[in-house]
Short mmCIF file of C-alpha atoms in Angstrom, two decimals:
data_model
loop_
_atom_site.label_atom_id
_atom_site.label_comp_id
_atom_site.label_asym_id
_atom_site.label_seq_id
_atom_site.Cartn_x
_atom_site.Cartn_y
_atom_site.Cartn_z
CA UNK A 1 92.57 89.62 97.65
CA UNK A 2 91.70 87.39 100.60
CA UNK A 3 88.07 86.39 101.00
CA UNK A 4 87.67 88.20 104.36
CA UNK A 5 89.02 91.40 102.81
CA UNK A 6 86.49 91.14 99.98
CA UNK A 7 83.69 90.56 102.50
CA UNK A 8 84.80 93.63 104.48
CA UNK A 9 84.86 95.68 101.27
CA UNK A 10 81.29 94.57 100.45
CA UNK A 11 80.08 95.34 103.99
CA UNK A 12 81.67 98.81 103.77
CA UNK A 13 79.91 99.41 100.42
CA UNK A 14 76.53 98.38 101.86
CA UNK A 15 77.09 100.79 104.75
CA UNK A 16 77.88 103.65 102.37
CA UNK A 17 74.73 102.82 100.38
CA UNK A 18 72.62 102.85 103.59
CA UNK A 19 74.01 106.26 104.56
CA UNK A 20 73.37 107.62 101.06
CA UNK A 21 69.82 106.26 101.01
CA UNK A 22 69.12 107.78 104.45
CA UNK A 23 69.67 111.16 102.76
CA UNK A 24 67.44 109.98 99.88
CA UNK A 25 70.24 110.66 97.43
CA UNK A 26 70.99 108.90 94.19
CA UNK A 27 74.49 107.69 93.42
CA UNK A 28 74.73 110.62 91.03
CA UNK A 29 73.98 113.11 93.84
CA UNK A 30 76.62 111.52 96.10
CA UNK A 31 79.12 111.56 93.25
CA UNK A 32 78.47 115.24 92.61
CA UNK A 33 78.73 116.19 96.30
CA UNK A 34 81.91 114.15 96.81
CA UNK A 35 83.44 115.25 93.49
CA UNK A 36 83.78 111.67 92.32
CA UNK A 37 82.62 109.70 89.31
CA UNK A 38 79.27 107.88 89.54
CA UNK A 39 80.86 104.62 88.44
CA UNK A 40 83.34 104.86 91.33
CA UNK A 41 80.49 105.29 93.83
CA UNK A 42 78.75 102.31 92.24
CA UNK A 43 81.88 100.12 92.45
CA UNK A 44 82.38 101.04 96.12
CA UNK A 45 78.77 100.38 97.05
CA UNK A 46 78.82 97.03 95.25
CA UNK A 47 82.08 96.00 96.92
CA UNK A 48 84.04 95.87 93.68
CA UNK A 49 86.36 98.73 94.65
CA UNK A 50 88.21 99.38 97.91
CA UNK A 51 87.99 102.97 99.08
CA UNK A 52 91.23 104.67 100.07
CA UNK A 53 91.56 107.29 102.80
CA UNK A 54 90.96 110.21 100.42
CA UNK A 55 87.82 108.57 99.03
CA UNK A 56 86.49 107.80 102.51
CA UNK A 57 87.08 111.43 103.52
CA UNK A 58 85.36 112.79 100.38
CA UNK A 59 82.30 110.56 100.81
CA UNK A 60 82.09 111.31 104.53
CA UNK A 61 82.19 115.06 104.03
CA UNK A 62 79.59 114.85 101.27
CA UNK A 63 77.29 112.85 103.58
CA UNK A 64 77.88 115.22 106.51
CA UNK A 65 79.72 112.58 108.51
CA UNK A 66 83.17 112.21 110.02
CA UNK A 67 85.35 109.67 108.20
CA UNK A 68 85.37 107.28 111.16
CA UNK A 69 81.57 107.09 110.95
CA UNK A 70 81.89 105.46 107.54
CA UNK A 71 83.93 102.71 109.18
CA UNK A 72 81.41 102.03 111.95
CA UNK A 73 79.41 99.10 110.67
CA UNK A 74 78.83 95.52 111.74
CA UNK A 75 81.49 93.14 110.53
CA UNK A 76 83.02 90.18 112.36
CA UNK A 77 86.71 90.91 112.89
CA UNK A 78 89.03 88.55 114.73
CA UNK A 79 91.10 90.92 116.83
CA UNK A 80 94.44 90.13 118.40
CA UNK A 81 93.86 89.51 122.09
CA UNK A 82 97.11 87.77 123.03
CA UNK A 83 99.70 90.34 124.00
CA UNK A 84 101.72 88.00 126.18
CA UNK A 85 105.49 87.96 125.96
CA UNK A 86 105.42 84.26 125.09
CA UNK A 87 103.22 84.93 122.05
CA UNK A 88 105.47 87.73 120.84
CA UNK A 89 108.59 85.58 121.12
CA UNK A 90 107.06 82.90 118.91
CA UNK A 91 106.18 85.44 116.25
CA UNK A 92 109.27 87.64 116.33
CA UNK A 93 110.16 89.66 113.28
CA UNK A 94 112.89 88.03 111.16
CA UNK A 95 115.55 90.52 112.28
CA UNK A 96 114.99 89.87 115.98
CA UNK A 97 114.84 86.10 115.54
CA UNK A 98 118.01 86.06 113.43
CA UNK A 99 120.01 88.24 115.83
CA UNK A 100 118.86 86.11 118.79
CA UNK A 101 119.98 83.03 116.89
CA UNK A 102 123.36 84.67 116.29
CA UNK A 103 123.57 85.47 119.99
CA UNK A 104 123.56 81.72 120.70
CA UNK A 105 126.80 81.29 118.74
CA UNK A 106 130.26 82.45 119.79
CA UNK A 107 130.34 85.09 117.02
CA UNK A 108 129.52 87.99 119.32
CA UNK A 109 132.16 87.12 121.89
CA UNK A 110 134.35 89.66 120.07
CA UNK A 111 133.15 93.23 119.36
CA UNK A 112 131.39 93.45 115.97
CA UNK A 113 129.96 96.28 113.91
CA UNK A 114 126.42 96.32 112.51
CA UNK A 115 127.88 95.73 109.05
CA UNK A 116 129.82 92.68 110.26
CA UNK A 117 126.75 91.31 112.03
CA UNK A 118 124.47 91.70 109.01
CA UNK A 119 127.14 90.07 106.83
CA UNK A 120 127.42 87.12 109.21
CA UNK A 121 123.64 86.64 109.12
CA UNK A 122 123.84 86.33 105.33
CA UNK A 123 126.69 83.81 105.64
CA UNK A 124 125.16 81.68 108.40
CA UNK A 125 121.42 81.93 107.77
CA UNK A 126 121.10 83.29 104.21
CA UNK A 127 119.06 86.16 105.65
CA UNK A 128 119.69 89.71 104.46
CA UNK A 129 118.90 92.18 107.25
CA UNK A 130 118.66 95.96 107.00
CA UNK A 131 121.23 97.90 109.00
CA UNK A 132 118.60 100.09 110.66
CA UNK A 133 116.48 97.14 111.82
CA UNK A 134 119.60 95.34 113.02
CA UNK A 135 120.72 98.43 114.94
CA UNK A 136 117.33 98.61 116.62
CA UNK A 137 117.48 94.99 117.74
CA UNK A 138 121.06 95.39 118.96
CA UNK A 139 120.10 98.48 120.98
CA UNK A 140 117.25 96.55 122.56
CA UNK A 141 119.63 93.73 123.50
CA UNK A 142 121.96 96.30 125.09
CA UNK A 143 119.05 97.60 127.19
CA UNK A 144 118.22 94.00 128.16
CA UNK A 145 121.90 93.62 129.17
CA UNK A 146 122.50 90.74 126.76
CA UNK A 147 125.02 92.78 124.75
CA UNK A 148 127.35 95.63 125.53
CA UNK A 149 127.98 98.54 123.21
CA UNK A 150 131.28 100.36 122.83
CA UNK A 151 132.30 103.20 120.49
CA UNK A 152 134.11 102.02 117.38
CA UNK A 153 137.77 103.12 117.36
CA UNK A 154 137.78 103.13 113.54
CA UNK A 155 134.58 105.00 112.74
CA UNK A 156 133.27 108.08 114.54
CA UNK A 157 129.63 107.73 115.59
CA UNK A 158 129.61 103.95 115.09
CA UNK A 159 129.48 101.27 117.74
CA UNK A 160 130.62 97.72 118.28
CA UNK A 161 128.47 95.10 119.96
CA UNK A 162 129.52 92.03 121.93
CA UNK A 163 128.08 89.55 124.41
CA UNK A 164 128.08 90.59 128.03
CA UNK A 165 130.30 88.38 130.14
CA UNK A 166 128.28 86.96 132.99
#
């Protein structure tokens, strides 16, 4: 577990302890009300155990809170603030980056199926792509008018993709 995750876990546990103590409850009382084991409450409050969604819900209900209230505590988080197109292009998912790379070759000058394209990516780049992710990227490139899509004559419901001639 990364250090920041551990720190967040500890901060969450301290917050749960504060909420419990505001009710002047012992860990045993919280465990009883939330239908959990005392040692699990202890591990959460001490930051040794990460609470899952079901645990957060059980503790929240026991404390008379909504689950999101358990997650409202001070903790320094570095949030993503760069939503620019340039930033996204640098950090593209592997499927998008690989298909874009393939687009710069002459491979897509002839119509190709998704299966052919994923196979070529293995051959050229040693990258194994899922068909569904590849289809999604190809559809996006069709919308962006970088590729054209035509029905496959060999397979009903399938399509072939090729570069648009400019």
